[in-house]
Structures are given as structure tokens and as C-alpha cells.
PDB file of C-alpha atoms and ligand atoms in Angstrom:
ATOM      1  CA  MET Q 422      16.467  14.433  11.430  1.00  0.00           C
ATOM      2  CA  ILE Q 423      19.822  13.988   9.822  1.00  0.00           C
ATOM      3  CA  ASP Q 424      21.285  11.857  13.021  1.00  0.00           C
ATOM      4  CA  GLN Q 425      17.959  10.051  12.183  1.00  0.00           C
ATOM      5  CA  TYR Q 426      19.131   9.253   8.916  1.00  0.00           C
ATOM      6  CA  ILE Q 427      22.619   8.856   9.344  1.00  0.00           C
ATOM      7  CA  LYS Q 428      21.223   5.830  12.172  1.00  0.00           C
ATOM      8  CA  ALA Q 429      19.364   4.265   9.938  1.00  0.00           C
ATOM      9  CA  ALA Q 430      21.477   4.480   6.092  1.00  0.00           C
ATOM     10  CA  GLU Q 431      23.990   2.182   8.947  1.00  0.00           C
ATOM     11  CA  ILE Q 432      21.323   0.049  10.024  1.00  0.00           C
ATOM     12  CA  ILE Q 433      20.636  -0.143   7.046  1.00  0.00           C
ATOM     13  CA  ARG Q 434      24.508  -0.484   5.824  1.00  0.00           C
ATOM     14  CA  SER Q 435      24.906  -3.819   8.014  1.00  0.00           C
ATOM     15  CA  ALA Q 436      21.494  -5.639   6.715  1.00  0.00           C
ATOM     16  CA  LYS Q 437      21.775  -8.925   5.076  1.00  0.00           C
ATOM     17  CA  ASN Q 438      17.991  -8.804   4.323  1.00  0.00           C
ATOM     18  CA  VAL Q 439      15.053  -5.990   4.453  1.00  0.00           C
ATOM     19  CA  VAL Q 440      11.976  -6.081   3.425  1.00  0.00           C
ATOM     20  CA  ALA Q 441       9.091  -3.197   3.622  1.00  0.00           C
ATOM     21  CA  LEU Q 442       6.245  -3.000   4.229  1.00  0.00           C
ATOM     22  CA  THR Q 443       3.978   0.072   2.644  1.00  0.00           C
ATOM     23  CA  GLY Q 444       0.819   2.060   3.272  1.00  0.00           C
ATOM     24  CA  ALA Q 445      -1.371   4.335   1.719  1.00  0.00           C
ATOM     25  CA  GLY Q 446       0.685   6.761   2.974  1.00  0.00           C
ATOM     26  CA  ILE Q 447       4.100   6.264   1.091  1.00  0.00           C
ATOM     27  CA  SER Q 448       1.962   6.664  -2.235  1.00  0.00           C
ATOM     28  CA  VAL Q 449       0.248  10.766  -1.132  1.00  0.00           C
ATOM     29  CA  GLU Q 450       3.410  12.616  -2.329  1.00  0.00           C
ATOM     30  CA  SER Q 451       1.871  10.746  -6.231  1.00  0.00           C
ATOM     31  CA  GLY Q 452      -1.183  12.746  -5.080  1.00  0.00           C
ATOM     32  CA  ILE Q 453      -3.174   9.342  -3.807  1.00  0.00           C
ATOM     33  CA  PRO Q 454      -5.600  10.374  -1.073  1.00  0.00           C
ATOM     34  CA  PRO Q 455      -5.470   8.008   2.127  1.00  0.00           C
ATOM     35  CA  PHE Q 456      -7.589   6.793   4.303  1.00  0.00           C
ATOM     36  CA  ARG Q 457      -7.034   7.638   7.367  1.00  0.00           C
ATOM     37  CA  GLY Q 458      -5.053  10.975   8.585  1.00  0.00           C
ATOM     38  CA  LYS Q 459      -4.710  13.988   7.012  1.00  0.00           C
ATOM     39  CA  GLY Q 460      -6.665  14.479   4.359  1.00  0.00           C
ATOM     40  CA  GLY Q 461      -7.955  11.079   3.795  1.00  0.00           C
ATOM     41  CA  LEU Q 462     -11.252   9.584   2.562  1.00  0.00           C
ATOM     42  CA  TRP Q 463     -12.412   9.135   5.431  1.00  0.00           C
ATOM     43  CA  GLU Q 464     -12.730  13.313   6.350  1.00  0.00           C
ATOM     44  CA  LYS Q 465     -15.574  12.223   3.308  1.00  0.00           C
ATOM     45  CA  ILE Q 466     -16.995   9.233   2.893  1.00  0.00           C
ATOM     46  CA  ASP Q 467     -17.675   6.498   5.201  1.00  0.00           C
ATOM     47  CA  ALA Q 468     -14.614   4.533   3.838  1.00  0.00           C
ATOM     48  CA  GLU Q 469     -14.747   1.266   4.883  1.00  0.00           C
ATOM     49  CA  LYS Q 470     -18.248   1.364   4.556  1.00  0.00           C
ATOM     50  CA  TYR Q 471     -18.104   1.980   0.656  1.00  0.00           C
ATOM     51  CA  ALA Q 472     -14.539  -0.067   0.316  1.00  0.00           C
ATOM     52  CA  HIS Q 473     -17.162  -3.092   1.263  1.00  0.00           C
ATOM     53  CA  ILE Q 474     -17.699  -6.113  -0.485  1.00  0.00           C
ATOM     54  CA  ASP Q 475     -22.182  -6.224   0.661  1.00  0.00           C
ATOM     55  CA  THR Q 476     -22.058  -2.906  -0.578  1.00  0.00           C
ATOM     56  CA  PHE Q 477     -20.735  -3.358  -3.826  1.00  0.00           C
ATOM     57  CA  MET Q 478     -22.590  -6.173  -3.683  1.00  0.00           C
ATOM     58  CA  LYS Q 479     -25.938  -4.519  -3.173  1.00  0.00           C
ATOM     59  CA  ASP Q 480     -25.167  -1.422  -4.710  1.00  0.00           C
ATOM     60  CA  PRO Q 481     -22.327  -1.370  -7.209  1.00  0.00           C
ATOM     61  CA  ALA Q 482     -22.885   2.007  -8.906  1.00  0.00           C
ATOM     62  CA  THR Q 483     -22.812   4.056  -5.498  1.00  0.00           C
ATOM     63  CA  VAL Q 484     -19.673   2.447  -4.785  1.00  0.00           C
ATOM     64  CA  TRP Q 485     -18.165   3.172  -8.268  1.00  0.00           C
ATOM     65  CA  ASN Q 486     -20.609   6.821  -8.453  1.00  0.00           C
ATOM     66  CA  VAL Q 487     -19.066   7.852  -4.250  1.00  0.00           C
ATOM     67  CA  LEU Q 488     -15.360   6.382  -4.562  1.00  0.00           C
ATOM     68  CA  LEU Q 489     -14.362   3.765  -7.214  1.00  0.00           C
ATOM     69  CA  LYS Q 490     -14.495   5.962 -10.371  1.00  0.00           C
ATOM     70  CA  ASP Q 491     -12.299   8.282  -8.443  1.00  0.00           C
ATOM     71  CA  LEU Q 492     -10.244   6.451  -7.746  1.00  0.00           C
ATOM     72  CA  LYS Q 493      -9.818   5.063 -11.824  1.00  0.00           C
ATOM     73  CA  ASP Q 494      -8.874   9.142 -12.184  1.00  0.00           C
ATOM     74  CA  VAL Q 495      -6.637   9.709 -10.257  1.00  0.00           C
ATOM     75  CA  LEU Q 496      -4.670   6.397 -10.748  1.00  0.00           C
ATOM     76  CA  ASP Q 497      -4.945   6.558 -14.010  1.00  0.00           C
ATOM     77  CA  LYS Q 498      -1.619  10.190 -13.750  1.00  0.00           C
ATOM     78  CA  ALA Q 499      -0.710   8.334 -10.459  1.00  0.00           C
ATOM     79  CA  VAL Q 500       3.538   8.292 -10.984  1.00  0.00           C
ATOM     80  CA  PRO Q 501       6.481   6.921  -8.788  1.00  0.00           C
ATOM     81  CA  ASN Q 502       7.398   9.536  -5.522  1.00  0.00           C
ATOM     82  CA  ASP Q 503      11.156   9.791  -4.071  1.00  0.00           C
ATOM     83  CA  GLY Q 504       9.754   7.314  -1.086  1.00  0.00           C
ATOM     84  CA  HIS Q 505       8.711   4.221  -4.041  1.00  0.00           C
ATOM     85  CA  LYS Q 506      12.515   5.243  -5.720  1.00  0.00           C
ATOM     86  CA  GLY Q 507      13.754   5.235  -2.800  1.00  0.00           C
ATOM     87  CA  LEU Q 508      12.824   1.998  -1.667  1.00  0.00           C
ATOM     88  CA  ALA Q 509      13.657   0.677  -5.223  1.00  0.00           C
ATOM     89  CA  LYS Q 510      17.340   2.205  -4.767  1.00  0.00           C
ATOM     90  CA  LEU Q 511      17.312   0.055  -2.064  1.00  0.00           C
ATOM     91  CA  GLU Q 512      17.133  -3.005  -4.357  1.00  0.00           C
ATOM     92  CA  ALA Q 513      19.435  -2.135  -6.895  1.00  0.00           C
ATOM     93  CA  MET Q 514      22.236  -0.914  -3.395  1.00  0.00           C
ATOM     94  CA  GLY Q 515      21.651  -5.450  -3.076  1.00  0.00           C
ATOM     95  CA  LYS Q 516      19.567  -4.620   0.247  1.00  0.00           C
ATOM     96  CA  LEU Q 517      15.743  -4.629  -0.481  1.00  0.00           C
ATOM     97  CA  THR Q 518      14.861  -7.286  -1.130  1.00  0.00           C
ATOM     98  CA  THR Q 519       9.862  -7.279  -1.081  1.00  0.00           C
ATOM     99  CA  VAL Q 520       7.994  -4.971  -0.781  1.00  0.00           C
ATOM    100  CA  ILE Q 521       4.758  -5.858   0.583  1.00  0.00           C
ATOM    101  CA  THR Q 522       2.818  -3.056  -0.045  1.00  0.00           C
ATOM    102  CA  GLN Q 523      -1.124  -2.826   0.822  1.00  0.00           C
ATOM    103  CA  ASN Q 524      -1.686   0.002  -2.116  1.00  0.00           C
ATOM    104  CA  LEU Q 525      -3.567  -0.935  -5.506  1.00  0.00           C
ATOM    105  CA  ASP Q 526      -1.601   1.548  -7.447  1.00  0.00           C
ATOM    106  CA  GLY Q 527       1.439  -0.434  -8.575  1.00  0.00           C
ATOM    107  CA  LEU Q 528       3.923   2.066  -8.031  1.00  0.00           C
ATOM    108  CA  HIS Q 529       6.714   0.522  -6.319  1.00  0.00           C
ATOM    109  CA  GLN Q 530       6.254  -1.495  -9.908  1.00  0.00           C
ATOM    110  CA  ALA Q 531       6.492   1.582 -11.616  1.00  0.00           C
ATOM    111  CA  ALA Q 532       9.804   2.334  -9.793  1.00  0.00           C
ATOM    112  CA  GLY Q 533      11.425  -0.735 -10.649  1.00  0.00           C
ATOM    113  CA  ASN Q 534      11.077  -2.993  -7.876  1.00  0.00           C
ATOM    114  CA  SER Q 535      10.837  -6.395  -8.388  1.00  0.00           C
ATOM    115  CA  ASP Q 536       9.532  -9.016  -6.151  1.00  0.00           C
ATOM    116  CA  VAL Q 537       6.650  -6.661  -5.177  1.00  0.00           C
ATOM    117  CA  ILE Q 538       3.417  -9.078  -2.324  1.00  0.00           C
ATOM    118  CA  GLU Q 539       0.175  -7.134  -3.107  1.00  0.00           C
ATOM    119  CA  PHE Q 540      -1.685  -7.712  -0.008  1.00  0.00           C
ATOM    120  CA  HIS Q 541      -4.633  -5.980  -0.725  1.00  0.00           C
ATOM    121  CA  GLY Q 542      -4.357  -6.663  -5.196  1.00  0.00           C
ATOM    122  CA  ASN Q 543      -4.291  -4.391  -7.529  1.00  0.00           C
ATOM    123  CA  PHE Q 544      -6.973  -1.124  -9.310  1.00  0.00           C
ATOM    124  CA  ALA Q 545      -5.206  -1.722 -12.675  1.00  0.00           C
ATOM    125  CA  SER Q 546      -7.730  -4.463 -13.782  1.00  0.00           C
ATOM    126  CA  GLN Q 547     -11.240  -5.081 -13.386  1.00  0.00           C
ATOM    127  CA  ARG Q 548     -13.209  -8.378 -13.680  1.00  0.00           C
ATOM    128  CA  CYS Q 549     -16.979  -9.555 -15.055  1.00  0.00           C
ATOM    129  CA  ILE Q 550     -18.883 -10.412 -11.660  1.00  0.00           C
ATOM    130  CA  GLU Q 551     -20.868 -13.288 -14.161  1.00  0.00           C
ATOM    131  CA  CYS Q 552     -18.305 -14.069 -16.435  1.00  0.00           C
ATOM    132  CA  GLY Q 553     -14.633 -14.066 -15.377  1.00  0.00           C
ATOM    133  CA  HIS Q 554     -13.826 -11.534 -17.810  1.00  0.00           C
ATOM    134  CA  GLN Q 555     -11.064  -9.291 -16.875  1.00  0.00           C
ATOM    135  CA  CYS Q 556     -10.216  -5.961 -18.650  1.00  0.00           C
ATOM    136  CA  PRO Q 557      -7.444  -3.321 -17.768  1.00  0.00           C
ATOM    137  CA  THR Q 558      -9.106  -0.613 -15.512  1.00  0.00           C
ATOM    138  CA  LYS Q 559      -7.603   3.108 -18.138  1.00  0.00           C
ATOM    139  CA  ASP Q 560      -9.398   0.225 -20.786  1.00  0.00           C
ATOM    140  CA  VAL Q 561     -13.092   0.073 -19.399  1.00  0.00           C
ATOM    141  CA  ASP Q 562     -15.534   2.034 -20.321  1.00  0.00           C
ATOM    142  CA  MET Q 563     -16.741   4.782 -17.879  1.00  0.00           C
ATOM    143  CA  SER Q 564     -20.306   5.912 -19.616  1.00  0.00           C
ATOM    144  CA  GLN Q 565     -22.175   4.491 -17.780  1.00  0.00           C
ATOM    145  CA  MET Q 566     -22.642   3.089 -13.826  1.00  0.00           C
ATOM    146  CA  PRO Q 567     -21.583   1.048 -12.574  1.00  0.00           C
ATOM    147  CA  PRO Q 568     -19.177  -0.508 -16.196  1.00  0.00           C
ATOM    148  CA  ARG Q 569     -20.780  -3.385 -17.123  1.00  0.00           C
ATOM    149  CA  CYS Q 570     -18.713  -6.015 -19.683  1.00  0.00           C
ATOM    150  CA  LYS Q 571     -20.225  -7.307 -23.394  1.00  0.00           C
ATOM    151  CA  CYS Q 572     -22.220  -9.568 -21.203  1.00  0.00           C
ATOM    152  CA  GLY Q 573     -24.086  -6.873 -19.135  1.00  0.00           C
ATOM    153  CA  GLY Q 574     -21.731  -8.693 -15.866  1.00  0.00           C
ATOM    154  CA  ILE Q 575     -21.020  -5.408 -13.226  1.00  0.00           C
ATOM    155  CA  TYR Q 576     -16.912  -4.328 -13.628  1.00  0.00           C
ATOM    156  CA  ARG Q 577     -15.246  -4.554  -9.649  1.00  0.00           C
ATOM    157  CA  PRO Q 578     -11.887  -3.779  -9.869  1.00  0.00           C
ATOM    158  CA  GLU Q 579      -9.349  -7.176  -8.590  1.00  0.00           C
ATOM    159  CA  CYS Q 580      -8.587  -5.638  -5.820  1.00  0.00           C
ATOM    160  CA  ILE Q 581      -9.633  -6.952  -1.922  1.00  0.00           C
ATOM    161  CA  PHE Q 582     -12.662  -4.601  -0.645  1.00  0.00           C
ATOM    162  CA  TYR Q 583     -13.694  -4.688   3.496  1.00  0.00           C
ATOM    163  CA  GLY Q 584     -15.207  -7.716   3.795  1.00  0.00           C
ATOM    164  CA  GLU Q 585     -13.125 -10.064   2.135  1.00  0.00           C
ATOM    165  CA  MET Q 586     -10.640 -12.320   2.625  1.00  0.00           C
ATOM    166  CA  ILE Q 587      -6.565 -12.091   1.666  1.00  0.00           C
ATOM    167  CA  PRO Q 588      -5.503 -14.447  -1.060  1.00  0.00           C
ATOM    168  CA  GLU Q 589      -3.459 -17.106   1.551  1.00  0.00           C
ATOM    169  CA  ASP Q 590      -0.710 -17.053  -0.684  1.00  0.00           C
ATOM    170  CA  ASN Q 591      -0.201 -13.678  -0.555  1.00  0.00           C
ATOM    171  CA  LEU Q 592      -0.440 -14.052   3.452  1.00  0.00           C
ATOM    172  CA  GLU Q 593       2.217 -17.143   2.873  1.00  0.00           C
ATOM    173  CA  ARG Q 594       5.096 -15.322   0.979  1.00  0.00           C
ATOM    174  CA  SER Q 595       4.802 -11.502   3.313  1.00  0.00           C
ATOM    175  CA  ILE Q 596       4.286 -14.106   6.672  1.00  0.00           C
ATOM    176  CA  ALA Q 597       7.810 -16.150   4.811  1.00  0.00           C
ATOM    177  CA  ALA Q 598       9.425 -12.723   4.388  1.00  0.00           C
ATOM    178  CA  ALA Q 599       8.787 -10.815   7.199  1.00  0.00           C
ATOM    179  CA  SER Q 600      10.576 -13.742   9.432  1.00  0.00           C
ATOM    180  CA  GLY Q 601      13.333 -14.127   7.069  1.00  0.00           C
ATOM    181  CA  CYS Q 602      14.002  -9.997   6.697  1.00  0.00           C
ATOM    182  CA  ASP Q 603      16.501  -8.992  10.055  1.00  0.00           C
ATOM    183  CA  VAL Q 604      15.557  -5.033   9.143  1.00  0.00           C
ATOM    184  CA  MET Q 605      12.155  -4.617   8.227  1.00  0.00           C
ATOM    185  CA  LEU Q 606      11.089  -0.987   7.209  1.00  0.00           C
ATOM    186  CA  VAL Q 607       7.428  -0.462   7.747  1.00  0.00           C
ATOM    187  CA  ILE Q 608       6.504   3.224   5.680  1.00  0.00           C
ATOM    188  CA  GLY Q 609       3.138   4.924   5.078  1.00  0.00           C
ATOM    189  CA  THR Q 610       1.268   2.220   7.044  1.00  0.00           C
ATOM    190  CA  SER Q 611      -1.458   3.430  10.200  1.00  0.00           C
ATOM    191  CA  ALA Q 612      -0.258  -0.539  10.699  1.00  0.00           C
ATOM    192  CA  ILE Q 613      -4.529  -0.993  11.759  1.00  0.00           C
ATOM    193  CA  VAL Q 614      -4.968  -2.952   8.515  1.00  0.00           C
ATOM    194  CA  HIS Q 615      -4.925  -6.450  10.288  1.00  0.00           C
ATOM    195  CA  PRO Q 616      -3.288  -9.707   8.776  1.00  0.00           C
ATOM    196  CA  ALA Q 617      -0.795  -6.616   6.714  1.00  0.00           C
ATOM    197  CA  ALA Q 618      -0.368  -5.004  10.161  1.00  0.00           C
ATOM    198  CA  MET Q 619       0.243  -7.935  12.024  1.00  0.00           C
ATOM    199  CA  MET Q 620       3.991  -8.123   9.439  1.00  0.00           C
ATOM    200  CA  PRO Q 621       5.960  -5.467  11.835  1.00  0.00           C
ATOM    201  CA  ALA Q 622       5.669  -7.716  14.677  1.00  0.00           C
ATOM    202  CA  VAL Q 623       6.054 -11.120  13.113  1.00  0.00           C
ATOM    203  CA  SER Q 624      10.100  -9.972  12.148  1.00  0.00           C
ATOM    204  CA  LYS Q 625      10.045  -8.233  15.413  1.00  0.00           C
ATOM    205  CA  GLN Q 626       9.622 -12.106  17.026  1.00  0.00           C
ATOM    206  CA  ASN Q 627      12.771 -12.852  14.804  1.00  0.00           C
ATOM    207  CA  ASN Q 628      14.834 -10.252  16.044  1.00  0.00           C
ATOM    208  CA  ALA Q 629      15.035  -7.851  12.992  1.00  0.00           C
ATOM    209  CA  THR Q 630      15.070  -3.950  13.025  1.00  0.00           C
ATOM    210  CA  VAL Q 631      11.849  -2.344  13.045  1.00  0.00           C
ATOM    211  CA  ILE Q 632      12.122   1.042  11.469  1.00  0.00           C
ATOM    212  CA  GLU Q 633       9.139   3.737  11.431  1.00  0.00           C
ATOM    213  CA  ILE Q 634       8.648   6.331   8.430  1.00  0.00           C
ATOM    214  CA  ASN Q 635       5.104   8.057   8.549  1.00  0.00           C
ATOM    215  CA  ALA Q 636       3.530  11.293   9.275  1.00  0.00           C
ATOM    216  CA  GLU Q 637       2.819  10.694  12.179  1.00  0.00           C
ATOM    217  CA  ALA Q 638       3.499   8.105  15.293  1.00  0.00           C
ATOM    218  CA  THR Q 639       1.603   5.310  15.009  1.00  0.00           C
ATOM    219  CA  THR Q 640       0.487   1.794  17.105  1.00  0.00           C
ATOM    220  CA  LEU Q 641       3.641   0.628  16.288  1.00  0.00           C
ATOM    221  CA  SER Q 642       5.383   3.623  17.535  1.00  0.00           C
ATOM    222  CA  ASN Q 643       6.159   2.618  21.127  1.00  0.00           C
ATOM    223  CA  HIS Q 644       7.083  -1.285  22.003  1.00  0.00           C
ATOM    224  CA  ILE Q 645       7.510  -2.480  17.684  1.00  0.00           C
ATOM    225  CA  SER Q 646       9.140   0.110  16.237  1.00  0.00           C
ATOM    226  CA  ASP Q 647      13.118   0.569  16.671  1.00  0.00           C
ATOM    227  CA  LEU Q 648      13.750   3.995  15.432  1.00  0.00           C
ATOM    228  CA  SER Q 649      10.920   6.130  14.253  1.00  0.00           C
ATOM    229  CA  ILE Q 650      10.496   8.293  11.957  1.00  0.00           C
ATOM    230  CA  TYR Q 651       8.411  11.122  11.308  1.00  0.00           C
ATOM    231  CA  GLY Q 652       8.387  13.189   8.385  1.00  0.00           C
ATOM    232  CA  SER Q 653       6.947  12.934   4.469  1.00  0.00           C
ATOM    233  CA  ALA Q 654       8.167   9.600   3.228  1.00  0.00           C
ATOM    234  CA  GLY Q 655      10.015  10.924  -0.053  1.00  0.00           C
ATOM    235  CA  ASP Q 656      11.894  13.383   1.800  1.00  0.00           C
ATOM    236  CA  ILE Q 657      13.144  10.601   4.516  1.00  0.00           C
ATOM    237  CA  MET Q 658      13.767   8.258   2.520  1.00  0.00           C
ATOM    238  CA  ASN Q 659      16.060  10.621   0.044  1.00  0.00           C
ATOM    239  CA  GLY Q 660      18.112  11.295   3.180  1.00  0.00           C
ATOM    240  CA  ILE Q 661      18.433   7.640   4.136  1.00  0.00           C
ATOM    241  CA  VAL Q 662      19.703   6.637   0.527  1.00  0.00           C
ATOM    242  CA  ARG Q 663      22.204   9.983   0.545  1.00  0.00           C
ATOM    243  CA  TYR Q 664      23.752   8.218   3.831  1.00  0.00           C
ATOM    244  CA  MET Q 665      23.905   4.507   2.140  1.00  0.00           C
ATOM    245  CA  THR Q 666      25.869   6.576  -0.519  1.00  0.00           C
ATOM    246  CA  GLN Q 667      28.010   8.545   1.295  1.00  0.00           C
TER     247      GLN Q 667
HETATM  248  P1  NAD T 222      -4.256   4.300   5.569  1.00  0.00           P
HETATM  249  O1  NAD T 222      -4.959   5.479   4.595  1.00  0.00           O
HETATM  250  O2  NAD T 222      -4.793   4.351   6.984  1.00  0.00           O
HETATM  251  O3  NAD T 222      -2.907   5.738   6.702  1.00  0.00           O
HETATM  252  C1  NAD T 222      -2.001   6.000   5.612  1.00  0.00           C
HETATM  253  C2  NAD T 222      -0.747   6.414   7.275  1.00  0.00           C
HETATM  254  O4  NAD T 222      -0.034   7.313   6.414  1.00  0.00           O
HETATM  255  C3  NAD T 222      -0.693   7.251   8.393  1.00  0.00           C
HETATM  256  O5  NAD T 222      -0.666   6.555   9.161  1.00  0.00           O
HETATM  257  C4  NAD T 222      -0.256   8.421   8.026  1.00  0.00           C
HETATM  258  O6  NAD T 222      -0.302   9.066   9.622  1.00  0.00           O
HETATM  259  C5  NAD T 222       1.117   8.339   7.246  1.00  0.00           C
HETATM  260  N1  NAD T 222       0.397   8.881   5.780  1.00  0.00           N
HETATM  261  C6  NAD T 222      -0.195  10.424   5.477  1.00  0.00           C
HETATM  262  N2  NAD T 222       1.013  10.422   4.212  1.00  0.00           N
HETATM  263  C7  NAD T 222       1.961  10.260   4.755  1.00  0.00           C
HETATM  264  C8  NAD T 222       3.485  11.164   4.103  1.00  0.00           C
HETATM  265  N3  NAD T 222       2.792  11.859   3.148  1.00  0.00           N
HETATM  266  N4  NAD T 222       4.788  10.214   3.805  1.00  0.00           N
HETATM  267  C9  NAD T 222       4.215   9.199   5.824  1.00  0.00           C
HETATM  268  N5  NAD T 222       3.679   8.757   6.128  1.00  0.00           N
HETATM  269  C10 NAD T 222       2.850   9.270   6.055  1.00  0.00           C
HETATM  270  O7  NAD T 222      -2.925   3.716   5.514  1.00  0.00           O
HETATM  271  P2  NAD T 222      -3.324   1.947   5.013  1.00  0.00           P
HETATM  272  O8  NAD T 222      -2.356   0.841   6.880  1.00  0.00           O
HETATM  273  O9  NAD T 222      -2.313   1.333   4.407  1.00  0.00           O
HETATM  274  O10 NAD T 222      -4.794   0.952   5.395  1.00  0.00           O
HETATM  275  C11 NAD T 222      -5.392   1.970   4.200  1.00  0.00           C
HETATM  276  C12 NAD T 222      -6.332   0.439   2.730  1.00  0.00           C
HETATM  277  O11 NAD T 222      -7.419   1.468   2.705  1.00  0.00           O
HETATM  278  C13 NAD T 222      -4.833   0.558   2.539  1.00  0.00           C
HETATM  279  O12 NAD T 222      -4.974  -1.581   2.663  1.00  0.00           O
HETATM  280  C14 NAD T 222      -5.335   0.032   1.544  1.00  0.00           C
HETATM  281  O13 NAD T 222      -5.756  -1.160   0.716  1.00  0.00           O
HETATM  282  C15 NAD T 222      -6.393   0.733   0.693  1.00  0.00           C
HETATM  283  N6  NAD T 222      -5.782   1.989   0.193  1.00  0.00           N
HETATM  284  C16 NAD T 222      -4.869   2.367  -1.245  1.00  0.00           C
HETATM  285  C17 NAD T 222      -3.812   2.602  -1.615  1.00  0.00           C
HETATM  286  C18 NAD T 222      -2.967   3.047  -3.036  1.00  0.00           C
HETATM  287  O14 NAD T 222      -3.449   2.261  -3.002  1.00  0.00           O
HETATM  288  N7  NAD T 222      -2.532   4.457  -1.857  1.00  0.00           N
HETATM  289  C19 NAD T 222      -4.968   4.283  -1.153  1.00  0.00           C
HETATM  290  C20 NAD T 222      -5.512   4.249   0.268  1.00  0.00           C
HETATM  291  C21 NAD T 222      -6.415   3.788   0.344  1.00  0.00           C
HETATM  292 ZN1   ZN T 223     -18.593 -10.218 -18.357  1.00  0.00          ZN
END
């Protein structure tokens, strides 16, 4: 493990522009369950069904009850862990420029990263599907399900459900960041949900070194990643940052 931390630290030390792609795994140590894998939401519910826009539009009360209510409770309390903090430290060292995240939890900004592309939006705000009124999620009246705006319309989170398009601007900015970096750090993503999952390949095509940090091997491990480090994101980021500063 130490050898891998040293190797990753050396690669990052000689890099000019590091970009990170993160998924649900980086937030597991903040108490937010991922969709896939051990302890994932999919062990309990069919997340792809309940996180689909068609299911929400047909039956918003059920989607709020089964998925969104719990997500709100967890995200209201979550704080950045050592994985997020490690990325903020890499930015402070002048190495990391951009974080592309599939997460909805806002924890990269809370940790101090300044350029965060939220590929799938953010759960922190809700929008009325009738009048478009926006409301911070923490202020939404949860006493009735689904929660409603003053106009009677239903609130939906300002994030991308399955079945919805990724905002074009997010996609363009992510491709620009992924193709302009010389090191891509891929942390806690199963690299299955497209188009975010194609970013490591975009970096690789542009001669970047890809370092993967995950609890287990992924589809990237064999042919895209130059270095794969398996374990918890917080421990591994601590290890890498330690050798960066030595
Ligand atoms: P995923 O749930 O498909 O995969 C999570 C990955 O993280 C797995 O590969 C797993 O091995 C790894 N992992 C688990 N614990 C880890 C740890 N402690 N350290 C390092 N790696 C760990 O996540 P995904 O690929 O990001 O896709 C699911 C989609 O669901 C996302 O695009 C996102 O929109 C949404 N989602 C977001 C959150 C959040 O905001 N925190 C949480 C769940 C799901
Ligand atoms: Zn309204």
C-alpha cells in the first residue's frame, strides 16, 4: 500500500493539472450510502426505478417516501470526510484544478474545492414542477408527502433523475477538463453510469495518467487505469497527501 501511495504522490507531484472524477464511493465515509456495491441502496430498493423521472412523474409521493425523504435526512447531516478534504488539499497545493462529480451532496464545495462540475446537479435545492419556484431543501415542509409549493405544485430536487438529459454545459466543461489534464484521479465510482463514466477514457486518449481509487476493481481497472489503489477513499487520500508533503 505504501508503495502505491508513494507512486501516486510522485505522479501528482510532477503533474501540472490534476482533475478528479468522483462518484458515490467518496461520500460513503460521510454516511451516505452508494447505489451499487456492499451496503448500497440497491440491496434494499430498485434505485434505478425509483430514481427514474418517469416513476417520479407517475407517483411522486412514493418516490419521496421511498428515496428522497431518506436522502434528505442523510444529506442534511453529512459533512466532508478525509477523501473530500484530500482533494481540497491538492487544490491548495496548486495541483488540482477541477472536480467532476456525479454526487448530489455538495461535499466537495463544503471541503473547499472551488471548481466543481456537478454532473448530476445538487440535492440542496428543490424546484416546483408547476411554477418553477426554488426552495432550499432544508426549508421544504416535509409534513405532507409529496412536499408542495405554495401554488400547490410538487417539489422535485434540482438534480438529474435517470431518464433525464445531462445539461450540455456540464458535459462540455467536463470533456474540456478531462481532455486538458495530465493526471486524472478517479475516486469511488463504479464507472458504469454514462456519460460521466467516459471521462477517464477521454483523459487517457489525451495522454493523461489515470489513477483509480476504489473499494474494489471496476471496469476501468484493467485497461484504463495506470495505477489502481483499493481501499477506502479517505485512508488512501490521507496516504497520498502525506507523501506529497514529505
Ligand atoms: P455507485 O453507487 O455506482 O458506485 C459506488 C462506487 O464506490 C463503487 O465502485 C464502490 O466500489 C465504491 N466505493 C464504495 N465505498 C467506497 C469507499 N469507502 N472508498 C472508495 N470507494 C468506495 O456510484 P456512482 O458510480 O457514483 O453512480 C451512482 C449514481 O447515483 C451517481 O451518479 C449519483 O448521481 C447518484 N448517487 C449520489 C450519491 C451522493 O451524492 N453521495 C449517493 C448515491 C448515489
Ligand atoms: Zn409552485
